Amino acid sequence: MAGFGRCLWSHRNYFIIVLTPLVFLPLLFAFPTRVQEFRCGYAIILMALYWCTECIPLAVTALLPVILFPLMGIMEASKVSVQYLKDSNMLFIGGLLVAIAVEHWNLHKRIALGVLLMVGVRPTLLMMGFMTVTAFLSMWISNSATTAMMLPITQAVLGQLKATEADTDEQELRGGTSNQAFEMQEITDTKPPVEDLDKVQRDEEQGIEVALENRRKAREQKYLMLAKGMNLSVCYSASIGGTATLTGTTPNLILKGQLDEIYPGNNDIINFASWFGFAFPNMVLMLVFSWLWLQVMYLGFNLKKSFGCGSKNKGDKEAYKVMQDEYKKLGRMTFAEGAVLTIFVLLVVLWFTREPGFMPGWASTVFMGGEYVTDGTVAIFMATMFFIIPSKLPWCSGSVSHEDNSSDSSSDSDSESESGEEDNKAKKSGNALKPPPPLLTWDLVHERMPWHIVLLLGGGFALASASEASGLSKLLGESLAPLQSIPPFAISMILCLLIATFTECSSNTATTTLFLPILASMATTIKLHPLYIMMPCTLAASLAFMLPVATPPNAIVFSYGNLKVVDMAKAGCVLNLIGILSINLGINTWGTAMFQLNTFPEWAHNTSRPL
């Protein structure tokens, strides 16, 4: 019986794939007056369960609208397909190309080690440094890549601190005993019996071993707690940092895409600059409170001991040297690193100055009012530079030496040696004439680009579009009309709590894809600014701190073996609450001032899609 149960469990995905459409099939026929709405609802339920259980790959589930919506008569196939490569997808692809270039040329590691060398290795400052660097990097490159890069550095530094402390303990105990025995020999006038001397030495050795064992146990416990705190700080700050930029994590782009799809006349209210203006202060707030909580939970809050007032000890110097050695291994900054850094900085500057909001941007000043140029345009333009700019300067690739070799070879008089020189010259000429590769090659991009996320984004946009076309969004919004009697801040808090809980057991991409169209309909029905609930819920989808399976950074940290599920759950539960409170503080203060969230905007009245 047990074997049969295990067999069923191992084949559960096939049962889910087959049974789910059959179980919910009555929805297609139960409401004859609401055929279109419930057909769309059937498709959404089917995709939601497939996404949550991952019985088939997420990207394959995201392609189901191409099949279901035309067959059900909800949308034409051509209108569904066009949702899979919208402007938000271009922004995502451009941002990922920049991230791939930064990772390929190891620029992220140079930035990380440079900052950590400035911060130092005192436990509190070290945790602060790791969190700051991880959050900054995850604003621009993937959270998983940032976590995977930072954790080995964390382990190396902590391992060196632990080894140095163990050496210090042994030297202190054994050295102190030797000095004490030497002093006793000077004071004692009579020579003790050999048996007594051996007994004293054995007792002393036994005492040293006991003391060393006690210190070892205390040290193991200390560094276990320290390793837990540092590892959690890395994965949590990776998730928090991704919320600060529009391209930092997928839910942010889903919000942008669905907002443009549902409210086409929103005047580009969410762009890179406006999102950063709201989300970056919120990220800093969450990061500070997360650091305080992890500090209290794993390191204690002894300011003098943690911040290390006074001179550095030997362990600090040794651990600092580990980071210095890692930084020296990178060598001097190459031309390729400098070029990638320059393109990256220019991209960020162009994003911020395109339409900053408080003044006319370069897009509206130079390009016919600016409606033709988006953040995606900028991202793709700058990403294209990686395929054009060489990774080395032309004179660094050996063309000069080719000329020298050709002139030298012409002076040989011996026929055999001249023939050999010509062969060598031909080989060198081939190497010299070969141009240096560009900063990025398509083979590298094809290998590292997460194309499945592009399909996930498209599937989400298709769902939002079908919800509008079928009238399902309107139906759901009308059913949520009684919420109008609840204060807006309470609605935001409850929804954030719901999303943060749901995203612990589902991907944040699937969570935002499913919930944002419903939230938009609800906001329109109760005459609440759509961003007042859509933005907090989007950010809350990134607050997956409690379970190892919740996000890839959590899983990477958990795989190192220092953590138990209960450790992550205890730390993550409080961080979820901290995140929800920080987000709602932001949306009710500077968020309201930035986006005029206390009024219902004119563009929210029109939810029709441009065809």
mmCIF file of C-alpha atoms in Angstrom, residues 343-591:
data_model
loop_
_atom_site.group_PDB
_atom_site.id
_atom_site.type_symbol
_atom_site.label_atom_id
_atom_site.label_comp_id
_atom_site.label_asym_id
_atom_site.label_seq_id
_atom_site.Cartn_x
_atom_site.Cartn_y
_atom_site.Cartn_z
ATOM 1 C CA ILE A 343 27.902 51.769 -20.999
ATOM 2 C CA PHE A 344 26.222 50.831 -17.726
ATOM 3 C CA VAL A 345 26.598 54.342 -16.280
ATOM 4 C CA LEU A 346 25.366 55.941 -19.522
ATOM 5 C CA LEU A 347 22.332 53.628 -19.521
ATOM 6 C CA VAL A 348 21.370 54.605 -15.984
ATOM 7 C CA VAL A 349 21.844 58.320 -16.748
ATOM 8 C CA LEU A 350 19.699 58.072 -19.893
ATOM 9 C CA TRP A 351 17.003 56.205 -17.976
ATOM 10 C CA PHE A 352 16.867 58.838 -15.262
ATOM 11 C CA THR A 353 16.889 61.816 -17.608
ATOM 12 C CA ARG A 354 14.460 60.500 -20.243
ATOM 13 C CA GLU A 355 11.365 61.786 -18.416
ATOM 14 C CA PRO A 356 12.367 62.701 -14.838
ATOM 15 C CA GLY A 357 8.958 64.277 -14.122
ATOM 16 C CA PHE A 358 10.097 67.459 -12.395
ATOM 17 C CA MET A 359 11.603 68.847 -15.642
ATOM 18 C CA PRO A 360 11.427 68.118 -19.387
ATOM 19 C CA GLY A 361 13.540 65.097 -20.289
ATOM 20 C CA TRP A 362 15.752 64.580 -23.312
ATOM 21 C CA ALA A 363 13.128 62.352 -24.971
ATOM 22 C CA SER A 364 10.457 65.075 -25.058
ATOM 23 C CA THR A 365 12.999 67.786 -25.906
ATOM 24 C CA VAL A 366 14.738 66.036 -28.788
ATOM 25 C CA PHE A 367 12.325 63.416 -30.152
ATOM 26 C CA MET A 368 8.902 64.818 -31.117
ATOM 27 C CA GLY A 369 7.353 65.127 -27.695
ATOM 28 C CA GLY A 370 8.868 61.926 -26.305
ATOM 29 C CA GLU A 371 5.926 59.561 -26.778
ATOM 30 C CA TYR A 372 7.892 57.475 -29.267
ATOM 31 C CA VAL A 373 10.858 56.792 -26.971
ATOM 32 C CA THR A 374 10.524 54.511 -23.929
ATOM 33 C CA ASP A 375 12.865 52.952 -21.364
ATOM 34 C CA GLY A 376 12.884 49.846 -23.564
ATOM 35 C CA THR A 377 14.244 51.910 -26.469
ATOM 36 C CA VAL A 378 17.118 53.138 -24.317
ATOM 37 C CA ALA A 379 17.847 49.664 -22.933
ATOM 38 C CA ILE A 380 18.037 48.020 -26.359
ATOM 39 C CA PHE A 381 20.115 50.873 -27.821
ATOM 40 C CA MET A 382 22.750 50.681 -25.067
ATOM 41 C CA ALA A 383 22.710 46.862 -25.053
ATOM 42 C CA THR A 384 23.454 46.900 -28.783
ATOM 43 C CA MET A 385 26.727 48.685 -27.986
ATOM 44 C CA PHE A 386 28.007 45.504 -26.323
ATOM 45 C CA PHE A 387 27.927 43.751 -29.711
ATOM 46 C CA ILE A 388 29.705 46.615 -31.491
ATOM 47 C CA ILE A 389 32.495 47.750 -29.138
ATOM 48 C CA PRO A 390 35.541 45.414 -29.153
ATOM 49 C CA SER A 391 36.763 43.859 -25.918
ATOM 50 C CA LYS A 392 40.307 45.074 -26.662
ATOM 51 C CA LEU A 393 41.708 48.143 -28.357
ATOM 52 C CA PRO A 394 42.899 47.359 -31.913
ATOM 53 C CA TRP A 395 46.542 48.120 -31.114
ATOM 54 C CA CYS A 396 46.389 45.723 -28.174
ATOM 55 C CA SER A 397 45.671 42.695 -30.352
ATOM 56 C CA GLY A 398 49.068 42.302 -32.009
ATOM 57 C CA SER A 399 48.889 44.160 -35.354
ATOM 58 C CA VAL A 400 52.051 46.167 -34.602
ATOM 59 C CA SER A 401 54.107 43.060 -33.882
ATOM 60 C CA HIS A 402 52.960 41.637 -37.208
ATOM 61 C CA GLU A 403 54.564 44.549 -39.061
ATOM 62 C CA ASP A 404 57.804 44.160 -37.095
ATOM 63 C CA ASN A 405 57.920 40.448 -37.838
ATOM 64 C CA SER A 406 57.373 41.006 -41.544
ATOM 65 C CA SER A 407 60.216 43.536 -41.760
ATOM 66 C CA ASP A 408 62.608 41.317 -39.802
ATOM 67 C CA SER A 409 61.863 38.245 -41.884
ATOM 68 C CA SER A 410 62.739 40.024 -45.139
ATOM 69 C CA SER A 411 66.397 40.356 -44.096
ATOM 70 C CA ASP A 412 67.102 36.577 -43.933
ATOM 71 C CA SER A 413 69.441 35.290 -46.647
ATOM 72 C CA ASP A 414 69.338 31.549 -46.146
ATOM 73 C CA SER A 415 66.593 29.926 -48.273
ATOM 74 C CA GLU A 416 65.538 27.293 -45.745
ATOM 75 C CA SER A 417 65.424 29.706 -42.836
ATOM 76 C CA GLU A 418 63.554 32.196 -45.038
ATOM 77 C CA SER A 419 60.942 29.552 -45.817
ATOM 78 C CA GLY A 420 60.530 28.820 -42.097
ATOM 79 C CA GLU A 421 60.234 32.508 -41.331
ATOM 80 C CA GLU A 422 57.520 32.858 -43.968
ATOM 81 C CA ASP A 423 55.517 30.047 -42.331
ATOM 82 C CA ASN A 424 55.848 31.663 -38.919
ATOM 83 C CA LYS A 425 54.967 35.024 -40.426
ATOM 84 C CA ALA A 426 51.812 33.585 -41.949
ATOM 85 C CA LYS A 427 50.728 32.137 -38.601
ATOM 86 C CA LYS A 428 51.454 35.377 -36.771
ATOM 87 C CA SER A 429 49.756 37.343 -39.528
ATOM 88 C CA GLY A 430 46.601 35.273 -39.102
ATOM 89 C CA ASN A 431 46.576 35.907 -35.356
ATOM 90 C CA ALA A 432 47.315 39.588 -35.781
ATOM 91 C CA LEU A 433 44.638 40.158 -38.404
ATOM 92 C CA LYS A 434 41.986 38.390 -36.334
ATOM 93 C CA PRO A 435 39.911 41.143 -34.722
ATOM 94 C CA PRO A 436 39.221 41.066 -30.983
ATOM 95 C CA PRO A 437 35.779 39.752 -30.032
ATOM 96 C CA PRO A 438 33.105 42.267 -28.999
ATOM 97 C CA LEU A 439 32.109 42.769 -25.379
ATOM 98 C CA LEU A 440 29.256 40.304 -25.884
ATOM 99 C CA THR A 441 28.750 37.507 -28.388
ATOM 100 C CA TRP A 442 25.392 36.019 -29.287
ATOM 101 C CA ASP A 443 26.530 32.548 -28.241
ATOM 102 C CA LEU A 444 27.168 33.842 -24.720
ATOM 103 C CA VAL A 445 23.814 35.626 -24.634
ATOM 104 C CA HIS A 446 22.001 32.532 -25.902
ATOM 105 C CA GLU A 447 23.611 30.490 -23.135
ATOM 106 C CA ARG A 448 22.845 32.870 -20.253
ATOM 107 C CA MET A 449 19.629 34.642 -21.251
ATOM 108 C CA PRO A 450 16.606 33.344 -19.284
ATOM 109 C CA TRP A 451 14.258 33.261 -22.255
ATOM 110 C CA HIS A 452 11.562 31.527 -20.201
ATOM 111 C CA ILE A 453 11.038 34.765 -18.248
ATOM 112 C CA VAL A 454 10.213 36.580 -21.490
ATOM 113 C CA LEU A 455 7.467 34.010 -22.115
ATOM 114 C CA LEU A 456 6.258 34.362 -18.517
ATOM 115 C CA LEU A 457 5.931 38.118 -18.963
ATOM 116 C CA GLY A 458 4.061 37.601 -22.211
ATOM 117 C CA GLY A 459 1.700 35.088 -20.629
ATOM 118 C CA GLY A 460 0.888 37.582 -17.898
ATOM 119 C CA PHE A 461 0.175 40.352 -20.388
ATOM 120 C CA ALA A 462 -2.045 37.976 -22.373
ATOM 121 C CA LEU A 463 -4.032 37.155 -19.219
ATOM 122 C CA ALA A 464 -4.521 40.828 -18.417
ATOM 123 C CA SER A 465 -5.586 41.576 -21.975
ATOM 124 C CA ALA A 466 -8.065 38.675 -22.048
ATOM 125 C CA SER A 467 -9.511 39.681 -18.670
ATOM 126 C CA GLU A 468 -10.365 43.082 -20.136
ATOM 127 C CA ALA A 469 -11.609 41.734 -23.454
ATOM 128 C CA SER A 470 -13.897 39.128 -21.861
ATOM 129 C CA GLY A 471 -15.307 41.424 -19.177
ATOM 130 C CA LEU A 472 -13.910 39.262 -16.349
ATOM 131 C CA SER A 473 -12.041 42.213 -14.847
ATOM 132 C CA LYS A 474 -15.240 44.240 -14.700
ATOM 133 C CA LEU A 475 -17.129 41.326 -13.107
ATOM 134 C CA LEU A 476 -14.470 40.829 -10.427
ATOM 135 C CA GLY A 477 -14.291 44.535 -9.757
ATOM 136 C CA GLU A 478 -18.054 44.763 -9.234
ATOM 137 C CA SER A 479 -17.975 41.816 -6.838
ATOM 138 C CA LEU A 480 -15.331 43.609 -4.753
ATOM 139 C CA ALA A 481 -17.305 46.866 -4.566
ATOM 140 C CA PRO A 482 -18.216 46.387 -0.840
ATOM 141 C CA LEU A 483 -14.548 47.023 -0.025
ATOM 142 C CA GLN A 484 -15.239 50.703 -0.697
ATOM 143 C CA SER A 485 -16.375 51.072 2.913
ATOM 144 C CA ILE A 486 -12.950 49.944 4.220
ATOM 145 C CA PRO A 487 -10.227 52.616 4.672
ATOM 146 C CA PRO A 488 -7.705 52.506 1.799
ATOM 147 C CA PHE A 489 -4.694 51.945 4.063
ATOM 148 C CA ALA A 490 -6.414 48.862 5.551
ATOM 149 C CA ILE A 491 -7.111 47.488 2.056
ATOM 150 C CA SER A 492 -3.454 47.969 1.138
ATOM 151 C CA MET A 493 -2.212 46.282 4.320
ATOM 152 C CA ILE A 494 -4.527 43.271 3.974
ATOM 153 C CA LEU A 495 -3.691 42.758 0.295
ATOM 154 C CA CYS A 496 0.056 43.049 0.943
ATOM 155 C CA LEU A 497 -0.227 40.431 3.674
ATOM 156 C CA LEU A 498 -2.174 38.161 1.306
ATOM 157 C CA ILE A 499 0.353 38.549 -1.518
ATOM 158 C CA ALA A 500 3.362 38.089 0.783
ATOM 159 C CA THR A 501 1.848 34.859 2.108
ATOM 160 C CA PHE A 502 0.906 33.575 -1.334
ATOM 161 C CA THR A 503 4.342 34.264 -2.815
ATOM 162 C CA GLU A 504 6.010 32.018 -0.218
ATOM 163 C CA CYS A 505 4.676 28.977 -2.054
ATOM 164 C CA SER A 506 4.443 30.351 -5.580
ATOM 165 C CA SER A 507 6.834 32.250 -7.826
ATOM 166 C CA ASN A 508 6.625 36.030 -7.509
ATOM 167 C CA THR A 509 6.170 36.225 -11.290
ATOM 168 C CA ALA A 510 3.081 33.994 -11.217
ATOM 169 C CA THR A 511 1.720 35.794 -8.150
ATOM 170 C CA THR A 512 1.839 39.266 -9.676
ATOM 171 C CA THR A 513 0.614 37.992 -13.037
ATOM 172 C CA LEU A 514 -2.506 36.505 -11.445
ATOM 173 C CA PHE A 515 -3.338 39.219 -8.916
ATOM 174 C CA LEU A 516 -2.590 42.539 -10.656
ATOM 175 C CA PRO A 517 -5.485 42.453 -13.164
ATOM 176 C CA ILE A 518 -7.909 41.692 -10.320
ATOM 177 C CA LEU A 519 -6.466 44.506 -8.192
ATOM 178 C CA ALA A 520 -6.726 46.936 -11.100
ATOM 179 C CA SER A 521 -10.418 46.079 -11.587
ATOM 180 C CA MET A 522 -11.088 46.450 -7.881
ATOM 181 C CA ALA A 523 -9.390 49.853 -7.770
ATOM 182 C CA THR A 524 -11.428 51.096 -10.738
ATOM 183 C CA THR A 525 -14.682 49.894 -9.188
ATOM 184 C CA ILE A 526 -14.152 51.463 -5.752
ATOM 185 C CA LYS A 527 -12.641 54.652 -7.277
ATOM 186 C CA LEU A 528 -9.242 54.171 -5.652
ATOM 187 C CA HIS A 529 -6.034 55.147 -7.424
ATOM 188 C CA PRO A 530 -4.851 51.902 -9.098
ATOM 189 C CA LEU A 531 -1.221 52.458 -8.057
ATOM 190 C CA TYR A 532 -2.241 52.727 -4.405
ATOM 191 C CA ILE A 533 -2.778 48.975 -4.259
ATOM 192 C CA MET A 534 -0.925 47.717 -7.338
ATOM 193 C CA MET A 535 2.488 49.102 -6.323
ATOM 194 C CA PRO A 536 2.469 47.806 -2.701
ATOM 195 C CA CYS A 537 1.273 44.382 -3.833
ATOM 196 C CA THR A 538 3.970 44.231 -6.522
ATOM 197 C CA LEU A 539 6.639 44.975 -3.930
ATOM 198 C CA ALA A 540 5.057 42.524 -1.481
ATOM 199 C CA ALA A 541 5.472 39.762 -4.073
ATOM 200 C CA SER A 542 9.243 40.058 -3.524
ATOM 201 C CA LEU A 543 8.934 39.549 0.254
ATOM 202 C CA ALA A 544 9.482 35.783 0.116
ATOM 203 C CA PHE A 545 11.759 35.366 3.129
ATOM 204 C CA MET A 546 10.353 32.423 5.090
ATOM 205 C CA LEU A 547 10.924 29.260 3.019
ATOM 206 C CA PRO A 548 13.932 27.884 1.120
ATOM 207 C CA VAL A 549 11.763 27.185 -1.934
ATOM 208 C CA ALA A 550 10.281 30.687 -2.014
ATOM 209 C CA THR A 551 13.037 32.274 -4.136
ATOM 210 C CA PRO A 552 16.245 31.103 -5.853
ATOM 211 C CA PRO A 553 18.450 33.169 -3.449
ATOM 212 C CA ASN A 554 16.835 31.409 -0.473
ATOM 213 C CA ALA A 555 17.445 28.021 -2.082
ATOM 214 C CA ILE A 556 21.093 28.848 -2.851
ATOM 215 C CA VAL A 557 21.768 29.904 0.742
ATOM 216 C CA PHE A 558 19.952 26.874 2.145
ATOM 217 C CA SER A 559 22.075 24.549 0.007
ATOM 218 C CA TYR A 560 25.207 25.579 1.932
ATOM 219 C CA GLY A 561 23.961 23.505 4.886
ATOM 220 C CA ASN A 562 24.283 25.974 7.774
ATOM 221 C CA LEU A 563 20.578 26.741 7.955
ATOM 222 C CA LYS A 564 17.458 24.851 8.990
ATOM 223 C CA VAL A 565 13.984 25.665 7.745
ATOM 224 C CA VAL A 566 13.048 26.960 11.189
ATOM 225 C CA ASP A 567 15.962 29.448 11.094
ATOM 226 C CA MET A 568 14.724 30.928 7.838
ATOM 227 C CA ALA A 569 11.118 30.901 9.018
ATOM 228 C CA LYS A 570 11.879 32.739 12.290
ATOM 229 C CA ALA A 571 13.989 35.414 10.631
ATOM 230 C CA GLY A 572 11.757 35.690 7.549
ATOM 231 C CA CYS A 573 8.456 36.050 9.415
ATOM 232 C CA VAL A 574 9.608 39.267 11.084
ATOM 233 C CA LEU A 575 11.169 40.516 7.837
ATOM 234 C CA ASN A 576 7.874 39.969 6.018
ATOM 235 C CA LEU A 577 6.145 42.207 8.574
ATOM 236 C CA ILE A 578 8.960 44.764 8.339
ATOM 237 C CA GLY A 579 8.618 44.795 4.556
ATOM 238 C CA ILE A 580 4.824 45.195 4.601
ATOM 239 C CA LEU A 581 5.019 48.060 7.111
ATOM 240 C CA SER A 582 7.817 49.793 5.178
ATOM 241 C CA ILE A 583 5.958 49.508 1.873
ATOM 242 C CA ASN A 584 2.744 50.914 3.321
ATOM 243 C CA LEU A 585 4.637 53.706 5.054
ATOM 244 C CA GLY A 586 6.146 54.635 1.694
ATOM 245 C CA ILE A 587 2.899 54.469 -0.283
ATOM 246 C CA ASN A 588 1.113 56.692 2.274
ATOM 247 C CA THR A 589 3.877 59.335 2.481
ATOM 248 C CA TRP A 590 6.257 60.080 -0.381
ATOM 249 C CA GLY A 591 4.361 57.714 -2.723
#
